[in-house]
Amino acid sequence: MRRVRNGRTPNRLRVMLSESDIAAALSKLPGWKLEGRKLHRDYKFADFVTAFGFMTSVALIAQSMDHHPEWFNVWNIVSIDLSTHDARGITALDVKLAHSMEEMANRFLQLGT
């Protein structure tokens, strides 16, 4: 992703999406749903180490995007909520991070099988 001078992601990615844009995005994100004004997903991994490995890998991606998830971990479960606080809703940045999380989760879920 291209970075702007101040280190933040481009503003066009921080514009709140319409309901139809969110619905279209969710149709391409299996397991994700709309909860309140946030994208939500629960992942279940084989064990704590795999769940924490997933979170660590996603943390590096999120940091590079300057976009940080709200998440919660108990043993092998990682619960995630995504929204863009500056926009007070869901933006393309949330969708982009959700897709990155899906790619990473698939790698870690394969480790547990």
XYZ file of N, CA and C in Angstrom:
339
model
N 0.835 -1.174 0.000
C 0.000 0.000 0.000
C 0.882 1.240 0.000
N 0.518 2.205 -0.798
C 1.266 3.457 -0.861
C 1.031 4.257 0.413
N 2.088 4.787 0.946
C 2.005 5.587 2.167
C 2.088 7.063 1.802
N 1.458 7.891 2.589
C 1.549 9.328 2.379
C 2.634 9.881 3.289
N 2.983 11.143 3.104
C 4.113 11.734 3.829
C 4.025 11.622 5.346
N 2.836 11.766 5.894
C 2.722 11.734 7.347
C 2.710 10.310 7.895
N 2.915 9.300 7.027
C 2.968 7.921 7.471
C 1.611 7.237 7.506
N 0.549 7.979 7.260
C -0.796 7.391 7.294
C -1.181 6.885 5.905
N -2.162 6.026 5.886
C -2.654 5.522 4.614
C -3.419 6.632 3.891
N -3.567 6.502 2.570
C -4.262 7.542 1.807
C -5.685 7.787 2.324
N -6.114 9.043 2.315
C -7.434 9.412 2.823
C -8.573 8.718 2.100
N -8.394 8.389 0.816
C -9.477 7.743 0.075
C -9.855 6.402 0.695
N -8.948 5.777 1.413
C -9.251 4.507 2.077
C -9.947 4.712 3.418
N -10.000 5.951 3.884
C -10.595 6.258 5.184
C -11.962 6.946 5.060
N -12.622 6.765 3.924
C -13.958 7.319 3.711
C -14.969 6.226 4.025
N -15.992 6.549 4.814
C -16.984 5.561 5.214
C -17.689 4.973 3.997
N -17.849 3.644 4.009
C -18.518 2.945 2.912
C -20.032 2.996 3.083
N -20.741 2.905 1.964
C -22.206 2.834 1.992
C -22.625 1.426 2.426
N -23.892 1.289 2.784
C -24.413 -0.027 3.171
C -24.254 -1.034 2.040
N -24.491 -0.612 0.809
C -24.349 -1.542 -0.320
C -22.891 -1.922 -0.552
N -21.966 -0.985 -0.336
C -20.538 -1.297 -0.448
C -20.123 -2.305 0.621
N -20.650 -2.131 1.824
C -20.337 -3.058 2.920
C -20.899 -4.440 2.612
N -22.128 -4.504 2.124
C -22.738 -5.792 1.767
C -21.925 -6.495 0.679
N -21.488 -5.740 -0.315
C -20.679 -6.319 -1.386
C -19.359 -6.849 -0.842
N -18.741 -6.099 0.057
C -17.473 -6.532 0.655
C -17.677 -7.800 1.481
N -18.740 -7.840 2.270
C -19.006 -9.015 3.107
C -19.264 -10.262 2.275
N -19.813 -10.100 1.090
C -20.070 -11.259 0.227
C -18.775 -11.932 -0.214
N -17.664 -11.204 -0.121
C -16.354 -11.739 -0.507
C -15.488 -12.083 0.701
N -16.080 -11.989 1.896
C -15.349 -12.277 3.136
C -16.106 -13.334 3.941
N -15.906 -14.609 3.623
C -16.630 -15.658 4.331
C -16.346 -15.629 5.837
N -17.404 -15.771 6.623
C -17.256 -15.780 8.074
C -17.341 -14.406 8.711
N -17.217 -13.361 7.936
C -17.319 -12.004 8.452
C -18.774 -11.566 8.420
N -19.162 -10.733 9.384
C -20.520 -10.201 9.418
C -20.485 -8.783 9.962
N -21.601 -8.115 9.831
C -21.743 -6.767 10.349
C -22.337 -6.863 11.740
N -21.635 -6.319 12.722
C -22.134 -6.235 14.092
C -22.045 -4.790 14.528
N -23.199 -4.180 14.674
C -23.204 -2.754 14.968
C -22.637 -2.017 13.775
N -21.664 -1.184 14.020
C -21.013 -0.438 12.933
C -19.611 -0.955 12.692
N -19.445 -2.284 12.849
C -18.124 -2.889 12.710
C -18.210 -4.186 11.926
N -17.123 -4.508 11.225
C -16.972 -5.830 10.637
C -16.519 -6.750 11.760
N -17.115 -7.939 11.850
C -16.787 -8.849 12.947
C -16.486 -10.247 12.407
N -15.518 -10.903 13.072
C -15.160 -12.289 12.723
C -14.555 -12.947 13.940
N -14.905 -14.213 14.146
C -14.263 -15.058 15.152
C -13.492 -16.141 14.414
N -12.254 -16.342 14.813
C -11.439 -17.436 14.278
C -11.183 -18.431 15.396
N -11.209 -19.710 15.053
C -10.879 -20.761 16.013
C -9.685 -21.535 15.470
N -8.590 -21.481 16.210
C -7.357 -22.134 15.798
C -7.144 -23.415 16.604
N -6.112 -24.148 16.275
C -5.848 -25.436 16.929
C -5.511 -25.273 18.410
N -4.817 -24.180 18.737
C -4.379 -23.988 20.118
C -3.975 -22.526 20.317
N -3.530 -22.214 21.521
C -3.158 -20.841 21.859
C -1.970 -20.348 21.031
N -0.963 -21.192 20.851
C 0.239 -20.763 20.126
C -0.106 -20.392 18.686
N -0.978 -21.166 18.055
C -1.377 -20.867 16.681
C -2.188 -19.576 16.632
N -3.103 -19.403 17.576
C -3.906 -18.172 17.631
C -3.002 -16.960 17.844
N -2.056 -17.083 18.758
C -1.165 -15.962 19.044
C -0.227 -15.693 17.863
N 0.198 -16.738 17.171
C 1.018 -16.561 15.971
C 0.266 -15.784 14.900
N -1.020 -16.121 14.733
C -1.866 -15.387 13.798
C -1.925 -13.918 14.192
N -2.177 -13.642 15.464
C -2.285 -12.259 15.927
C -0.977 -11.499 15.716
N 0.137 -12.149 15.973
C 1.434 -11.509 15.798
C 1.670 -11.153 14.328
N 1.346 -12.077 13.450
C 1.517 -11.825 12.015
C 0.606 -10.708 11.535
N -0.639 -10.712 11.993
C -1.580 -9.661 11.611
C -1.143 -8.313 12.185
N -0.568 -8.325 13.378
C -0.112 -7.072 13.983
C 0.912 -6.369 13.085
N 1.784 -7.133 12.458
C 2.781 -6.539 11.563
C 2.121 -5.935 10.325
N 1.119 -6.615 9.795
C 0.380 -6.093 8.642
C -0.382 -4.827 9.040
N -1.091 -4.899 10.158
C -1.885 -3.760 10.629
C -0.999 -2.539 10.876
N 0.150 -2.763 11.469
C 1.066 -1.652 11.733
C 1.533 -1.015 10.429
N 1.814 -1.843 9.435
C 2.271 -1.290 8.154
C 1.164 -0.489 7.464
N -0.108 -0.808 7.795
C -1.246 -0.081 7.231
C -1.654 1.101 8.107
N -1.049 1.228 9.278
C -1.449 2.231 10.260
C -2.941 2.099 10.575
N -3.358 0.849 10.740
C -4.763 0.544 11.009
C -4.816 -0.654 11.948
N -5.326 -0.457 13.134
C -5.192 -1.452 14.186
C -6.545 -2.007 14.597
N -6.659 -3.331 14.640
C -7.947 -3.953 14.959
C -8.271 -3.881 16.449
N -9.556 -3.989 16.727
C -9.996 -4.285 18.085
C -10.092 -5.804 18.110
N -9.387 -6.440 19.031
C -9.463 -7.894 19.075
C -9.313 -8.415 20.472
N -9.711 -9.678 20.617
C -9.750 -10.317 21.920
C -9.359 -11.771 21.702
N -8.523 -12.289 22.598
C -8.056 -13.662 22.468
C -8.248 -14.415 23.773
N -8.891 -15.570 23.683
C -8.946 -16.526 24.781
C -8.557 -17.872 24.201
N -7.501 -18.406 24.686
C -6.885 -19.657 24.263
C -6.804 -19.756 22.742
N -7.705 -20.489 22.083
C -7.575 -20.695 20.643
C -8.551 -19.843 19.813
N -9.278 -18.953 20.465
C -10.256 -18.108 19.783
C -9.729 -16.671 19.684
N -9.843 -16.107 18.484
C -9.520 -14.695 18.273
C -10.780 -14.035 17.711
N -11.295 -13.061 18.431
C -12.468 -12.300 18.000
C -11.999 -10.924 17.542
N -12.483 -10.507 16.392
C -11.995 -9.279 15.765
C -13.159 -8.370 15.391
N -12.992 -7.081 15.648
C -13.897 -6.040 15.179
C -13.067 -5.015 14.429
N -13.551 -4.639 13.251
C -12.854 -3.642 12.441
C -13.768 -2.464 12.126
N -13.280 -1.287 12.380
C -13.920 -0.047 11.956
C -12.837 1.024 11.951
N -13.126 2.103 11.274
C -12.174 3.202 11.206
C -12.708 4.331 12.078
N -12.046 4.557 13.196
C -12.538 5.524 14.176
C -12.626 6.937 13.605
N -11.643 7.314 12.788
C -11.655 8.652 12.178
C -12.909 8.873 11.332
N -13.375 7.825 10.660
C -14.536 7.933 9.772
C -15.837 7.600 10.496
N -15.720 7.108 11.716
C -16.892 6.695 12.507
C -17.705 5.611 11.801
N -16.989 4.685 11.167
C -17.671 3.591 10.485
C -16.691 2.715 9.737
N -17.224 1.926 8.842
C -16.430 0.968 8.072
C -15.941 1.634 6.790
N -14.656 1.448 6.512
C -14.034 2.027 5.324
C -13.357 0.933 4.504
N -12.831 1.323 3.350
C -12.079 0.393 2.509
C -10.858 -0.142 3.243
N -10.336 0.618 4.163
C -9.192 0.175 4.948
C -9.559 -1.043 5.809
N -10.754 -1.036 6.378
C -11.219 -2.178 7.161
C -11.369 -3.419 6.283
N -11.923 -3.217 5.102
C -12.111 -4.329 4.171
C -10.760 -4.893 3.741
N -9.818 -4.009 3.463
C -8.480 -4.441 3.058
C -7.803 -5.236 4.173
N -7.927 -4.770 5.403
C -7.332 -5.491 6.527
C -8.043 -6.829 6.741
N -9.356 -6.867 6.577
C -10.094 -8.126 6.718
C -9.614 -9.156 5.689
N -9.394 -8.725 4.451
C -8.875 -9.645 3.431
C -7.479 -10.147 3.807
N -6.651 -9.268 4.308
C -5.310 -9.683 4.743
C -5.400 -10.682 5.895
N -6.342 -10.453 6.805
C -6.537 -11.377 7.921
C -6.999 -12.741 7.425
N -7.873 -12.750 6.433
C -8.343 -14.017 5.871
C -7.183 -14.811 5.283
N -6.338 -14.139 4.523
C -5.170 -14.809 3.939
C -4.274 -15.378 5.027
N -4.020 -14.595 6.058
C -3.154 -15.043 7.143
C -3.813 -16.173 7.930
N -5.091 -16.050 8.206
C -5.811 -17.097 8.962
C -5.755 -18.414 8.208
N -5.923 -18.376 6.897
C -5.874 -19.618 6.125
C -4.529 -20.318 6.272
N -3.471 -19.555 6.329
C -2.137 -20.152 6.548
C -2.051 -20.814 7.921
N -2.528 -20.112 8.939
C -2.438 -20.635 10.290
C -3.432 -21.758 10.546
N -4.590 -21.717 9.917
C -5.567 -22.790 10.086
C -5.043 -24.084 9.447
N -4.278 -23.969 8.384
C -3.681 -25.150 7.759
C -2.625 -25.785 8.654
N -1.982 -24.975 9.488
C -0.989 -25.510 10.421
C -1.630 -26.454 11.443
N -2.893 -26.181 11.768
C -3.579 -26.966 12.784
C -4.194 -28.251 12.285
N -4.152 -28.490 10.975
C -4.769 -29.708 10.461
C -3.781 -30.812 10.238
